[in-house]
Amino acid sequence: MRKMRLEGEAGEFISEFGKLLRSALAFRDLIAIDEKHIKMVLLALLFTIGDYLVDSERELGGGYADILLQENPSSPGTSNYEWIIELKYLKAKTLKNYDQIATAAKIQAETYRTAYVEKYNNGKIVKTLVLIVSGKGKIQIAG
């Protein structure tokens, strides 16, 4: 999270999140899993770390951003970057639509980012992160 806050780099965090999913989920868990289950794991992780103020389903740009990470107001000046995270979970039957889903998710995230910057311009760089999770913790970053 430090690299996300200070350098705008999410790679290590995503790698660790993938490891967490792979170790925590059994194949039987995948039978009825969907995006909201993955999102709850991600939210729990983000709240536990506590580096950001975490906002779920913030209304922005005519839609709802899955996750918004804002500088924690109890620690001003500790973040150079804030994040809009758009999350998708693809089951095996929807993997064939990956490109279409990834493109739509990138457009969504950018719409939310633009609306957030226009409404709350606080001098932070706001980045988007589109996470596409499939199977037992396989994570791809669209973009």
CSV table of N, CA, C and O in Angstrom, one decimal, residues 53 55 58-61 65 68-71 81-84 109-127:
chain,number,residue,atom,x,y,z
A,53,LEU,N,-8.7,5.9,3.4
A,53,LEU,CA,-10.1,6.0,3.8
A,53,LEU,C,-10.7,5.2,2.6
A,53,LEU,O,-10.6,5.6,1.4
A,55,ASP,N,-13.9,3.8,0.6
A,55,ASP,CA,-15.3,4.1,0.3
A,55,ASP,C,-15.8,3.1,-0.8
A,55,ASP,O,-15.3,3.0,-1.9
A,58,ARG,N,-19.3,4.6,-4.1
A,58,ARG,CA,-19.4,6.0,-4.1
A,58,ARG,C,-20.1,6.4,-5.4
A,58,ARG,O,-19.6,6.0,-6.5
A,59,GLU,N,-21.1,7.2,-5.3
A,59,GLU,CA,-21.8,7.7,-6.5
A,59,GLU,C,-20.9,8.7,-7.2
A,59,GLU,O,-20.6,9.7,-6.6
A,60,LEU,N,-20.6,8.4,-8.5
A,60,LEU,CA,-19.7,9.3,-9.2
A,60,LEU,C,-20.1,9.2,-10.7
A,60,LEU,O,-20.2,8.1,-11.2
A,61,GLY,N,-20.3,10.3,-11.4
A,61,GLY,CA,-20.4,10.3,-12.8
A,61,GLY,C,-21.6,9.5,-13.3
A,61,GLY,O,-21.5,8.8,-14.4
A,65,ALA,N,-18.7,3.8,-8.2
A,65,ALA,CA,-17.4,3.3,-8.2
A,65,ALA,C,-17.3,2.1,-7.2
A,65,ALA,O,-17.7,2.3,-6.0
A,68,LEU,N,-13.3,3.3,-3.8
A,68,LEU,CA,-12.6,4.6,-3.8
A,68,LEU,C,-11.6,4.6,-2.6
A,68,LEU,O,-12.0,4.4,-1.5
A,69,LEU,N,-10.3,4.8,-2.9
A,69,LEU,CA,-9.3,4.9,-1.9
A,69,LEU,C,-8.9,6.4,-1.8
A,69,LEU,O,-8.3,6.9,-2.7
A,70,GLN,N,-9.2,7.0,-0.7
A,70,GLN,CA,-8.8,8.4,-0.5
A,70,GLN,C,-7.8,8.5,0.6
A,70,GLN,O,-7.7,7.7,1.5
A,71,GLU,N,-7.0,9.6,0.6
A,71,GLU,CA,-6.1,9.9,1.7
A,71,GLU,C,-6.8,9.9,3.0
A,71,GLU,O,-7.9,10.5,3.1
A,81,TYR,N,-1.2,9.8,-4.1
A,81,TYR,CA,-2.1,9.2,-5.0
A,81,TYR,C,-3.4,8.7,-4.3
A,81,TYR,O,-3.3,8.2,-3.2
A,82,GLU,N,-4.5,8.8,-5.0
A,82,GLU,CA,-5.8,8.2,-4.6
A,82,GLU,C,-6.2,7.3,-5.7
A,82,GLU,O,-5.7,7.5,-6.9
A,83,TRP,N,-7.1,6.4,-5.5
A,83,TRP,CA,-7.4,5.4,-6.5
A,83,TRP,C,-8.9,5.1,-6.6
A,83,TRP,O,-9.7,5.2,-5.6
A,84,ILE,N,-9.3,4.9,-7.8
A,84,ILE,CA,-10.7,4.4,-8.2
A,84,ILE,C,-10.4,2.9,-8.6
A,84,ILE,O,-9.7,2.7,-9.6
A,109,ALA,N,-14.3,3.1,-15.1
A,109,ALA,CA,-13.3,3.7,-14.1
A,109,ALA,C,-12.9,5.1,-14.4
A,109,ALA,O,-12.8,5.9,-13.6
A,110,GLU,N,-12.6,5.3,-15.7
A,110,GLU,CA,-12.2,6.7,-16.1
A,110,GLU,C,-13.4,7.7,-15.9
A,110,GLU,O,-13.1,8.8,-15.5
A,111,THR,N,-14.6,7.3,-16.2
A,111,THR,CA,-15.7,8.2,-15.9
A,111,THR,C,-15.8,8.5,-14.4
A,111,THR,O,-16.0,9.7,-14.1
A,112,TYR,N,-15.6,7.5,-13.6
A,112,TYR,CA,-15.7,7.8,-12.1
A,112,TYR,C,-14.5,8.7,-11.7
A,112,TYR,O,-14.7,9.6,-10.9
A,113,ARG,N,-13.3,8.5,-12.3
A,113,ARG,CA,-12.2,9.3,-12.0
A,113,ARG,C,-12.4,10.7,-12.3
A,113,ARG,O,-12.1,11.6,-11.5
A,114,THR,N,-12.9,10.9,-13.5
A,114,THR,CA,-13.1,12.3,-14.0
A,114,THR,C,-14.1,13.0,-13.1
A,114,THR,O,-13.9,14.2,-12.7
A,115,ALA,N,-15.2,12.3,-12.8
A,115,ALA,CA,-16.2,12.9,-11.9
A,115,ALA,C,-15.7,13.2,-10.5
A,115,ALA,O,-16.0,14.3,-9.9
A,116,TYR,N,-14.9,12.3,-10.0
A,116,TYR,CA,-14.3,12.5,-8.7
A,116,TYR,C,-13.4,13.7,-8.7
A,116,TYR,O,-13.4,14.6,-7.8
A,117,VAL,N,-12.5,13.8,-9.7
A,117,VAL,CA,-11.6,15.0,-9.7
A,117,VAL,C,-12.3,16.3,-9.9
A,117,VAL,O,-12.0,17.3,-9.2
A,118,GLU,N,-13.4,16.3,-10.7
A,118,GLU,CA,-14.2,17.5,-10.9
A,118,GLU,C,-14.8,17.9,-9.6
A,118,GLU,O,-14.9,19.1,-9.3
A,119,LYS,N,-15.3,17.0,-8.8
A,119,LYS,CA,-16.1,17.3,-7.6
A,119,LYS,C,-15.2,17.5,-6.4
A,119,LYS,O,-15.5,18.4,-5.6
A,120,TYR,N,-14.1,16.8,-6.3
A,120,TYR,CA,-13.3,16.8,-5.0
A,120,TYR,C,-11.9,17.2,-5.3
A,120,TYR,O,-11.0,16.7,-4.5
A,121,ASN,N,-11.6,18.0,-6.2
A,121,ASN,CA,-10.2,18.3,-6.6
A,121,ASN,C,-9.4,18.7,-5.3
A,121,ASN,O,-9.6,19.8,-4.8
A,122,ASN,N,-8.6,17.8,-4.8
A,122,ASN,CA,-7.9,18.0,-3.6
A,122,ASN,C,-6.4,18.0,-3.8
A,122,ASN,O,-5.6,17.9,-2.9
A,123,GLY,N,-6.0,18.1,-5.1
A,123,GLY,CA,-4.5,18.1,-5.4
A,123,GLY,C,-3.8,16.8,-5.5
A,123,GLY,O,-2.7,16.7,-5.8
A,124,LYS,N,-4.6,15.7,-5.2
A,124,LYS,CA,-4.0,14.4,-5.3
A,124,LYS,C,-4.1,13.9,-6.7
A,124,LYS,O,-5.0,14.2,-7.5
A,125,ILE,N,-3.2,13.0,-7.1
A,125,ILE,CA,-3.3,12.4,-8.4
A,125,ILE,C,-4.2,11.2,-8.2
A,125,ILE,O,-4.0,10.4,-7.3
A,126,VAL,N,-5.2,11.1,-9.0
A,126,VAL,CA,-6.2,10.0,-8.9
A,126,VAL,C,-6.0,9.0,-10.0
A,126,VAL,O,-6.0,9.4,-11.2
A,127,LYS,N,-5.7,7.8,-9.7
A,127,LYS,CA,-5.4,6.8,-10.7
A,127,LYS,C,-6.6,5.8,-10.7
A,127,LYS,O,-7.3,5.7,-9.7
